Backbone as JSON, one array per atom type, in Angstrom:
{
  "sequence": "MNIVCLDLEGVLVPEIWIAFSKASGIAELCRTTRDEPDYDKLMTWRLSVLKQHGLGLKDIQRVIAAIDPLPGAREFLDKLRQETQVVILSDTFEQFAKPLMAKLNWPTLFCNTLEVAPDGEITGYRMRCEKSKLTTVKALQSCGFDTIAAGDSFNDLAMIQASKAGFLFKSTPAIKQAYPQLPAFEEFDGLLEAIRAAL",
  "N": [[-10.06, 26.87, 52.06], [-12.56, 24.51, 51.3], [-14.64, 23.52, 48.53], [-17.16, 21.54, 47.18], [-17.91, 20.45, 43.97], [-20.49, 19.26, 42.14], [-21.82, 17.31, 39.49], [-25.17, 17.09, 38.15], [-27.25, 15.51, 36.63], [-27.3, 12.04, 36.15], [-25.6, 11.72, 38.23], [-26.77, 12.64, 40.68], [-29.47, 12.66, 40.08], [-31.64, 10.86, 37.78], [-30.94, 10.85, 34.21], [-32.47, 13.45, 32.57], [-33.2, 13.7, 29.84], [-33.11, 11.08, 28.95], [-35.16, 9.95, 30.45], [-37.29, 11.42, 29.39], [-37.15, 10.61, 26.75], [-37.94, 7.92, 26.97], [-40.54, 8.26, 28.0], [-41.8, 9.67, 25.97], [-41.48, 8.08, 23.8], [-39.64, 8.59, 21.84], [-36.93, 7.46, 20.65], [-34.38, 8.42, 19.87], [-33.85, 10.62, 21.48], [-32.57, 9.79, 23.71], [-29.92, 10.27, 23.68], [-27.09, 11.65, 25.28], [-24.79, 13.82, 27.15], [-22.96, 11.94, 27.78], [-22.61, 10.6, 25.5], [-22.19, 12.47, 23.48], [-19.73, 14.8, 23.16], [-19.84, 17.51, 22.38], [-21.68, 19.99, 23.51], [-23.29, 22.08, 22.5], [-23.87, 21.19, 19.91], [-25.32, 18.89, 20.6], [-27.58, 19.98, 21.99], [-28.73, 21.64, 20.05], [-29.52, 19.75, 18.19], [-31.33, 18.26, 19.78], [-33.38, 20.18, 20.17], [-34.29, 20.46, 17.58], [-35.42, 17.95, 17.16], [-37.49, 17.99, 19.07], [-39.07, 20.05, 17.97], [-39.79, 18.92, 15.53], [-41.5, 16.91, 16.4], [-43.47, 18.35, 17.6], [-43.35, 19.01, 20.33], [-43.14, 20.59, 23.54], [-42.07, 22.76, 26.29], [-43.79, 22.19, 28.51], [-44.42, 19.51, 28.1], [-42.02, 18.22, 28.65], [-41.64, 19.05, 31.3], [-43.72, 17.74, 32.61], [-42.83, 15.11, 32.64], [-40.48, 15.39, 34.14], [-41.53, 16.05, 36.64], [-42.21, 13.61, 37.69], [-39.83, 12.36, 38.2], [-37.54, 10.96, 40.46], [-34.81, 11.51, 42.78], [-31.68, 9.67, 42.44], [-31.36, 6.54, 44.17], [-30.32, 7.03, 47.46], [-29.13, 9.48, 46.95], [-30.07, 11.93, 48.07], [-29.51, 11.55, 50.79], [-26.74, 11.26, 50.71], [-26.03, 13.82, 49.79], [-27.04, 15.42, 51.87], [-25.4, 14.59, 54.03], [-22.88, 15.35, 53.05], [-23.17, 18.13, 52.82], [-23.26, 18.85, 55.47], [-20.65, 18.78, 56.16], [-19.05, 20.28, 54.44], [-18.88, 22.97, 52.0], [-21.08, 22.86, 49.2], [-21.76, 22.86, 45.75], [-23.89, 22.5, 42.98], [-23.1, 21.97, 39.7], [-24.43, 22.27, 36.66], [-25.42, 21.44, 33.31], [-28.06, 21.54, 32.83], [-31.32, 23.15, 32.83], [-32.92, 26.01, 34.28], [-35.68, 25.9, 34.07], [-36.17, 23.22, 34.09], [-35.14, 22.26, 36.49], [-36.24, 22.89, 39.06], [-38.27, 21.19, 40.45], [-36.66, 18.98, 40.96], [-34.65, 20.0, 42.59], [-36.14, 20.57, 44.87], [-36.68, 17.99, 45.77], [-34.16, 17.25, 46.51], [-33.62, 18.69, 48.74], [-33.08, 21.4, 48.34], [-30.32, 22.21, 47.39], [-27.55, 24.36, 46.42], [-27.6, 25.44, 43.09], [-26.06, 25.93, 39.98], [-26.96, 26.67, 36.8], [-28.3, 26.65, 33.44], [-30.45, 28.5, 31.1], [-33.57, 28.22, 29.36], [-34.88, 29.37, 26.22], [-38.09, 30.23, 25.62], [-41.0, 30.15, 23.69], [-44.21, 31.93, 23.63], [-46.15, 29.95, 23.17], [-45.06, 27.75, 24.33], [-43.13, 26.39, 22.95], [-39.77, 25.37, 22.84], [-37.34, 27.44, 21.91], [-34.69, 28.01, 21.94], [-31.6, 28.27, 23.82], [-29.74, 29.55, 26.61], [-26.52, 29.6, 27.7], [-25.07, 29.85, 30.92], [-22.45, 30.74, 31.12], [-19.52, 30.56, 29.04], [-18.13, 27.3, 28.59], [-19.19, 26.29, 31.09], [-18.92, 24.73, 33.49], [-16.12, 24.35, 33.94], [-15.32, 27.04, 33.88], [-16.67, 28.03, 36.11], [-15.51, 26.54, 38.2], [-12.87, 27.5, 38.03], [-13.36, 30.17, 38.65], [-14.26, 29.95, 41.3], [-11.91, 28.99, 42.44], [-10.34, 31.23, 42.1], [-11.4, 32.8, 44.02], [-10.38, 31.83, 46.32], [-11.09, 29.26, 47.03], [-10.52, 25.73, 47.36], [-11.21, 23.34, 45.03], [-13.17, 20.37, 44.76], [-14.26, 17.87, 42.67], [-16.9, 16.03, 41.05], [-18.3, 13.92, 38.56], [-20.01, 12.48, 35.7], [-19.82, 12.54, 32.93], [-18.64, 13.54, 29.59], [-18.71, 16.36, 29.59], [-18.04, 16.97, 32.16], [-15.4, 16.49, 32.61], [-13.41, 18.51, 32.38], [-13.79, 20.18, 34.64], [-13.34, 18.33, 36.64], [-10.66, 17.58, 36.2], [-9.4, 20.0, 36.63], [-9.58, 20.43, 39.32], [-8.5, 20.12, 42.8], [-8.94, 17.59, 43.71], [-10.55, 15.0, 41.98], [-13.29, 13.08, 40.72], [-14.78, 10.32, 38.98], [-18.17, 9.37, 38.68], [-20.51, 6.86, 38.51], [-19.99, 6.61, 35.78], [-19.37, 6.04, 32.23], [-18.15, 2.95, 30.73], [-16.4, 3.55, 28.6], [-15.49, 6.2, 29.11], [-14.27, 5.84, 31.61], [-12.24, 4.09, 30.86], [-10.79, 5.67, 29.12], [-9.83, 7.61, 30.82], [-8.07, 6.58, 32.97], [-6.66, 7.51, 35.14], [-8.37, 8.85, 36.79], [-10.06, 8.41, 39.78], [-12.78, 6.16, 40.07], [-16.16, 5.72, 40.95], [-19.05, 3.83, 41.95], [-20.93, 3.8, 43.91], [-22.57, 5.81, 46.41], [-21.49, 5.82, 49.02], [-18.78, 5.17, 48.69], [-17.91, 7.35, 47.13], [-18.4, 9.44, 48.91], [-16.57, 8.87, 50.99], [-14.18, 9.18, 49.58], [-14.25, 11.9, 48.93], [-14.27, 12.98, 51.51], [-11.69, 12.24, 52.31], [-10.23, 13.92, 50.74], [-10.76, 16.43, 51.68]],
  "CA": [[-11.45, 26.44, 52.23], [-12.96, 23.6, 50.23], [-16.01, 23.5, 48.01], [-17.37, 20.38, 46.32], [-18.7, 20.75, 42.78], [-21.07, 18.02, 41.65], [-22.75, 17.27, 38.38], [-26.52, 16.74, 38.59], [-27.85, 14.36, 35.94], [-26.44, 10.86, 36.11], [-24.88, 11.64, 39.5], [-27.74, 12.77, 41.77], [-30.8, 12.34, 39.55], [-31.55, 10.23, 36.46], [-30.82, 11.74, 33.06], [-33.79, 13.97, 32.19], [-33.52, 13.44, 28.44], [-33.39, 9.65, 28.82], [-36.52, 9.76, 30.98], [-38.24, 11.98, 28.43], [-37.11, 9.72, 25.59], [-38.77, 6.75, 27.28], [-41.93, 8.66, 28.16], [-42.34, 10.16, 24.69], [-41.31, 7.06, 22.76], [-38.7, 9.08, 20.81], [-35.71, 6.77, 21.09], [-33.13, 9.14, 19.63], [-33.63, 11.62, 22.5], [-31.81, 9.24, 24.84], [-28.52, 10.68, 23.54], [-26.73, 12.62, 26.32], [-23.39, 14.25, 27.15], [-22.12, 10.75, 27.87], [-22.41, 10.13, 24.12], [-21.8, 13.58, 22.6], [-18.95, 15.79, 23.9], [-20.15, 18.88, 21.96], [-23.0, 20.27, 24.11], [-24.07, 22.91, 21.59], [-24.34, 20.28, 18.86], [-26.33, 18.02, 21.19], [-28.8, 20.72, 22.29], [-29.34, 22.08, 18.78], [-30.17, 18.56, 17.64], [-32.49, 17.96, 20.62], [-34.45, 21.15, 19.91], [-34.87, 20.15, 16.26], [-36.26, 16.75, 17.34], [-38.71, 18.44, 19.75], [-39.88, 20.81, 17.0], [-40.29, 17.95, 14.55], [-42.58, 16.14, 17.02], [-44.45, 19.26, 18.18], [-43.28, 18.92, 21.78], [-42.65, 21.81, 24.16], [-41.56, 22.74, 27.66], [-44.7, 21.53, 29.44], [-44.32, 18.06, 27.9], [-40.84, 17.76, 29.38], [-41.85, 19.3, 32.72], [-44.59, 16.69, 33.15], [-41.98, 13.94, 32.89], [-39.56, 15.73, 35.23], [-42.27, 16.03, 37.9], [-42.28, 12.23, 38.18], [-38.48, 11.84, 38.41], [-37.0, 11.02, 41.81], [-33.34, 11.38, 42.84], [-31.14, 8.32, 42.5], [-31.39, 6.02, 45.55], [-29.2, 7.44, 48.31], [-28.56, 10.77, 46.56], [-30.37, 13.0, 49.03], [-28.78, 11.27, 52.02], [-25.33, 11.6, 50.41], [-25.9, 15.28, 49.72], [-27.26, 15.96, 53.21], [-24.19, 14.33, 54.82], [-21.79, 16.15, 52.51], [-23.42, 19.54, 53.12], [-22.96, 19.07, 56.88], [-19.2, 18.76, 56.35], [-18.36, 21.24, 53.58], [-19.73, 23.68, 51.04], [-21.38, 22.07, 47.99], [-22.52, 23.52, 44.69], [-24.16, 21.64, 41.84], [-22.83, 22.64, 38.42], [-25.15, 21.44, 35.69], [-25.8, 22.01, 32.02], [-29.51, 21.53, 32.69], [-31.95, 24.47, 32.7], [-33.7, 26.36, 35.46], [-37.07, 25.48, 33.85], [-36.24, 21.79, 34.36], [-34.49, 21.82, 37.72], [-36.87, 23.23, 40.34], [-38.82, 20.05, 41.21], [-35.57, 18.1, 41.38], [-33.98, 20.64, 43.73], [-37.01, 20.38, 46.03], [-36.51, 16.61, 46.24], [-32.8, 17.13, 47.04], [-33.51, 19.59, 49.89], [-32.66, 22.73, 47.9], [-28.9, 22.57, 47.31], [-27.22, 25.44, 45.48], [-27.48, 24.97, 41.71], [-25.73, 26.84, 38.89], [-27.32, 26.0, 35.55], [-28.56, 27.51, 32.29], [-31.87, 28.84, 30.93], [-34.16, 27.98, 28.04], [-35.68, 30.4, 25.58], [-39.38, 29.57, 25.39], [-42.01, 30.97, 23.03], [-45.47, 31.96, 24.38], [-46.91, 28.7, 23.03], [-44.36, 26.69, 25.03], [-42.05, 25.81, 22.14], [-38.41, 25.74, 23.24], [-36.76, 28.0, 20.68], [-33.24, 28.12, 22.07], [-31.11, 28.19, 25.19], [-28.63, 30.45, 26.93], [-25.57, 29.08, 28.68], [-24.71, 30.83, 31.94], [-21.17, 31.27, 30.67], [-18.84, 29.59, 28.18], [-17.5, 26.2, 29.36], [-19.73, 26.76, 32.38], [-18.42, 24.0, 34.67], [-14.72, 24.7, 34.12], [-15.26, 28.47, 34.18], [-17.12, 28.22, 37.49], [-14.47, 25.99, 39.08], [-11.74, 28.45, 38.03], [-13.79, 31.37, 39.38], [-14.24, 29.6, 42.72], [-10.5, 28.92, 42.84], [-9.82, 32.6, 42.17], [-11.93, 33.38, 45.26], [-9.7, 31.22, 47.45], [-11.58, 27.91, 47.31], [-9.97, 24.53, 46.75], [-12.38, 22.61, 44.52], [-13.22, 18.92, 44.62], [-15.34, 17.74, 41.7], [-17.31, 14.69, 40.63], [-19.28, 13.89, 37.49], [-20.09, 11.2, 34.97], [-19.86, 12.69, 31.48], [-17.58, 14.29, 28.92], [-18.72, 17.78, 29.96], [-17.56, 17.11, 33.54], [-13.98, 16.16, 32.7], [-12.57, 19.69, 32.57], [-13.85, 20.63, 36.04], [-12.72, 17.28, 37.46], [-9.21, 17.64, 36.05], [-8.9, 21.28, 37.13], [-9.76, 20.49, 40.76], [-7.43, 19.5, 43.6], [-9.3, 16.17, 43.68], [-11.69, 14.82, 41.07], [-13.75, 11.7, 40.66], [-15.87, 9.9, 38.11], [-19.22, 8.68, 39.43], [-21.49, 6.21, 37.63], [-19.6, 7.0, 34.43], [-19.44, 4.98, 31.23], [-16.9, 2.2, 30.58], [-15.51, 4.23, 27.66], [-14.86, 7.34, 29.78], [-13.36, 5.3, 32.64], [-11.07, 3.51, 30.19], [-10.01, 6.77, 28.53], [-9.25, 8.43, 31.9], [-7.82, 5.64, 34.08], [-6.05, 8.2, 36.27], [-9.41, 9.42, 37.63], [-10.76, 7.41, 40.58], [-14.17, 6.0, 39.63], [-17.02, 5.11, 41.97], [-20.41, 3.48, 41.54], [-21.82, 3.92, 45.07], [-22.4, 7.07, 47.13], [-20.62, 5.67, 50.19], [-17.4, 5.24, 48.22], [-17.63, 8.72, 46.72], [-18.35, 10.27, 50.11], [-15.3, 8.62, 51.67], [-13.1, 9.77, 48.78], [-14.33, 13.34, 49.11], [-13.81, 13.27, 52.88], [-10.24, 12.09, 52.36], [-9.63, 15.04, 50.01], [-11.07, 17.7, 52.33]],
  "C": [[-11.86, 25.59, 51.03], [-14.39, 23.86, 49.78], [-16.11, 22.32, 47.03], [-18.31, 20.77, 45.2], [-19.18, 19.44, 42.18], [-21.89, 18.26, 40.39], [-24.12, 16.85, 38.93], [-27.02, 15.44, 37.95], [-26.85, 13.21, 35.81], [-25.67, 10.66, 37.4], [-25.87, 11.66, 40.68], [-29.16, 12.42, 41.33], [-30.62, 11.62, 38.21], [-31.43, 11.28, 35.36], [-32.21, 12.14, 32.58], [-34.15, 13.57, 30.76], [-33.76, 11.95, 28.19], [-34.79, 9.35, 29.32], [-37.56, 10.27, 29.99], [-38.29, 11.14, 27.15], [-38.02, 8.51, 25.8], [-40.25, 7.13, 27.35], [-42.58, 9.07, 26.84], [-42.28, 9.12, 23.58], [-40.38, 7.49, 21.63], [-37.31, 8.59, 21.2], [-34.46, 7.61, 20.94], [-32.84, 10.2, 20.69], [-32.9, 11.08, 23.72], [-30.33, 9.6, 24.76], [-28.21, 11.79, 24.55], [-25.27, 13.04, 26.17], [-22.44, 13.09, 27.42], [-21.75, 10.26, 26.47], [-21.84, 11.21, 23.2], [-21.05, 14.64, 23.4], [-19.32, 17.24, 23.57], [-21.57, 19.24, 22.41], [-23.87, 21.11, 23.18], [-24.67, 22.06, 20.46], [-25.48, 19.4, 19.37], [-27.64, 18.77, 21.41], [-29.5, 21.2, 21.03], [-30.1, 20.93, 18.15], [-31.42, 18.21, 18.45], [-33.66, 18.89, 20.3], [-35.09, 20.9, 18.55], [-35.78, 18.93, 16.33], [-37.57, 17.14, 18.02], [-39.64, 19.16, 18.78], [-40.53, 19.88, 16.0], [-41.51, 17.19, 15.09], [-43.63, 17.03, 17.69], [-44.5, 19.24, 19.7], [-42.64, 20.17, 22.37], [-42.26, 21.62, 25.61], [-42.48, 21.97, 28.6], [-44.67, 20.01, 29.3], [-43.14, 17.5, 28.68], [-41.04, 17.94, 30.89], [-42.75, 18.25, 33.36], [-43.8, 15.43, 33.48], [-41.06, 14.2, 34.09], [-40.27, 15.65, 36.59], [-42.33, 14.64, 38.52], [-40.9, 11.62, 38.46], [-38.08, 12.01, 39.88], [-35.48, 10.97, 41.76], [-32.92, 9.92, 42.84], [-31.15, 7.83, 43.95], [-30.12, 6.39, 46.33], [-28.66, 8.82, 48.02], [-28.83, 11.86, 47.59], [-29.6, 12.79, 50.32], [-27.3, 11.61, 51.86], [-25.13, 13.11, 50.45], [-26.08, 15.91, 51.09], [-26.01, 15.77, 54.08], [-23.05, 15.24, 54.36], [-21.94, 17.62, 52.88], [-23.24, 19.86, 54.6], [-21.46, 19.23, 57.13], [-18.46, 19.81, 55.55], [-19.36, 21.95, 52.69], [-19.89, 22.82, 49.78], [-22.14, 22.94, 47.01], [-22.71, 22.51, 43.56], [-23.97, 22.46, 40.57], [-23.42, 21.75, 37.33], [-25.4, 22.19, 34.4], [-27.3, 21.89, 31.78], [-30.02, 22.97, 32.71], [-32.83, 24.74, 33.9], [-35.15, 25.92, 35.31], [-37.26, 23.99, 34.08], [-35.98, 21.47, 35.84], [-35.29, 21.97, 39.01], [-37.46, 22.03, 41.08], [-37.75, 19.08, 41.7], [-34.82, 18.69, 42.58], [-34.82, 20.51, 45.0], [-36.81, 18.99, 46.63], [-35.12, 16.36, 46.81], [-32.55, 18.08, 48.21], [-32.83, 20.92, 49.55], [-31.17, 23.03, 48.0], [-28.71, 23.74, 46.35], [-26.98, 24.85, 44.1], [-27.1, 26.12, 40.79], [-26.05, 26.11, 37.6], [-27.63, 27.05, 34.49], [-30.05, 27.81, 32.17], [-32.32, 28.58, 29.49], [-34.84, 29.25, 27.53], [-36.97, 29.73, 25.12], [-40.37, 30.55, 24.78], [-43.31, 30.97, 23.85], [-46.29, 30.67, 24.28], [-46.21, 27.51, 23.67], [-43.27, 26.01, 24.22], [-40.7, 26.29, 22.68], [-37.66, 26.17, 21.98], [-35.24, 28.12, 20.75], [-32.84, 27.99, 23.53], [-29.95, 29.14, 25.37], [-27.78, 29.79, 28.01], [-25.22, 30.2, 29.66], [-23.39, 31.51, 31.62], [-20.52, 30.19, 29.8], [-18.1, 28.57, 29.04], [-17.89, 26.34, 30.83], [-19.15, 26.03, 33.59], [-16.97, 24.37, 34.96], [-14.58, 26.17, 34.52], [-15.65, 28.73, 35.63], [-16.09, 27.7, 38.48], [-13.29, 26.97, 39.16], [-12.1, 29.73, 38.79], [-13.8, 31.11, 40.88], [-12.81, 29.55, 43.24], [-9.91, 30.32, 42.98], [-10.32, 33.33, 43.41], [-11.32, 32.74, 46.5], [-10.19, 29.84, 47.83], [-10.67, 26.87, 46.67], [-11.17, 23.69, 46.31], [-12.12, 21.11, 44.47], [-14.43, 18.65, 43.73], [-15.64, 16.29, 41.38], [-18.38, 14.8, 39.56], [-19.17, 12.6, 36.71], [-19.83, 11.31, 33.48], [-18.68, 13.48, 30.92], [-17.53, 15.74, 29.4], [-18.34, 18.03, 31.41], [-16.04, 17.0, 33.64], [-13.1, 17.37, 32.99], [-12.6, 20.15, 34.03], [-13.22, 19.61, 36.97], [-11.2, 17.41, 37.42], [-8.6, 18.93, 36.58], [-8.95, 21.39, 38.65], [-8.63, 19.8, 41.51], [-7.67, 18.0, 43.76], [-10.53, 16.04, 42.8], [-12.0, 13.36, 40.89], [-14.8, 11.51, 39.58], [-16.89, 9.15, 38.97], [-20.28, 8.17, 38.47], [-21.25, 6.59, 36.17], [-19.7, 5.8, 33.49], [-18.12, 4.2, 31.19], [-15.91, 2.92, 29.66], [-14.78, 5.39, 28.31], [-13.88, 6.85, 30.84], [-12.09, 4.73, 32.01], [-10.17, 4.6, 29.62], [-9.31, 7.62, 29.58], [-8.97, 7.55, 33.12], [-7.21, 6.3, 35.31], [-7.1, 8.79, 37.22], [-10.09, 8.32, 38.45], [-12.24, 7.37, 40.21], [-14.96, 5.23, 40.68], [-18.4, 4.84, 41.39], [-21.41, 3.68, 42.67], [-21.52, 5.22, 45.83], [-21.47, 6.95, 48.33], [-19.15, 5.79, 49.81], [-17.01, 6.65, 47.83], [-17.51, 9.63, 47.95], [-17.03, 10.1, 50.86], [-14.14, 9.26, 50.92], [-13.08, 11.29, 48.92], [-13.83, 13.73, 50.5], [-12.29, 13.21, 52.98], [-9.53, 13.27, 51.69], [-9.85, 16.38, 50.71], [-9.89, 18.2, 53.18]]
}
């Protein structure tokens, strides 16, 4: 039995931190997992920038409320979910994701959680499990699933490479050049056909 594991940000929806960077005018917050492979280092730095500027969860949630899925993402996901099981594996946080899941017709999402003080300051975060995307793919495989994975960033590479078929989608030139063995797509139609061929 197959299950498709998709990244969220950069694949189905715009990058939340880039959108917030633009909305807040804090240019350095546009750094993402496409730029920094060490997620803990990236998040610790992000939280220090938020604290420095006095910004909290509600400030980010206001920006997220205005984010729409990438053009064609919901249609792609709807078609894919008619043909096979799909789970979204993301390093985002449940406090960020709900409005985005509503706009994507409520797919299954495995993500992480933020630690938030009563005044709304984000004080930390809890990962669902260590190396959450790879760990989840391996757990699904241990349950008898064959996984097919797609993502765009450094933190997606392990789950892509561990799957029976894996694809880069809307990735960076540097990642595509470093991993030429991974088929890379820019449009949902191409990715959908590649996944269908792997099912």
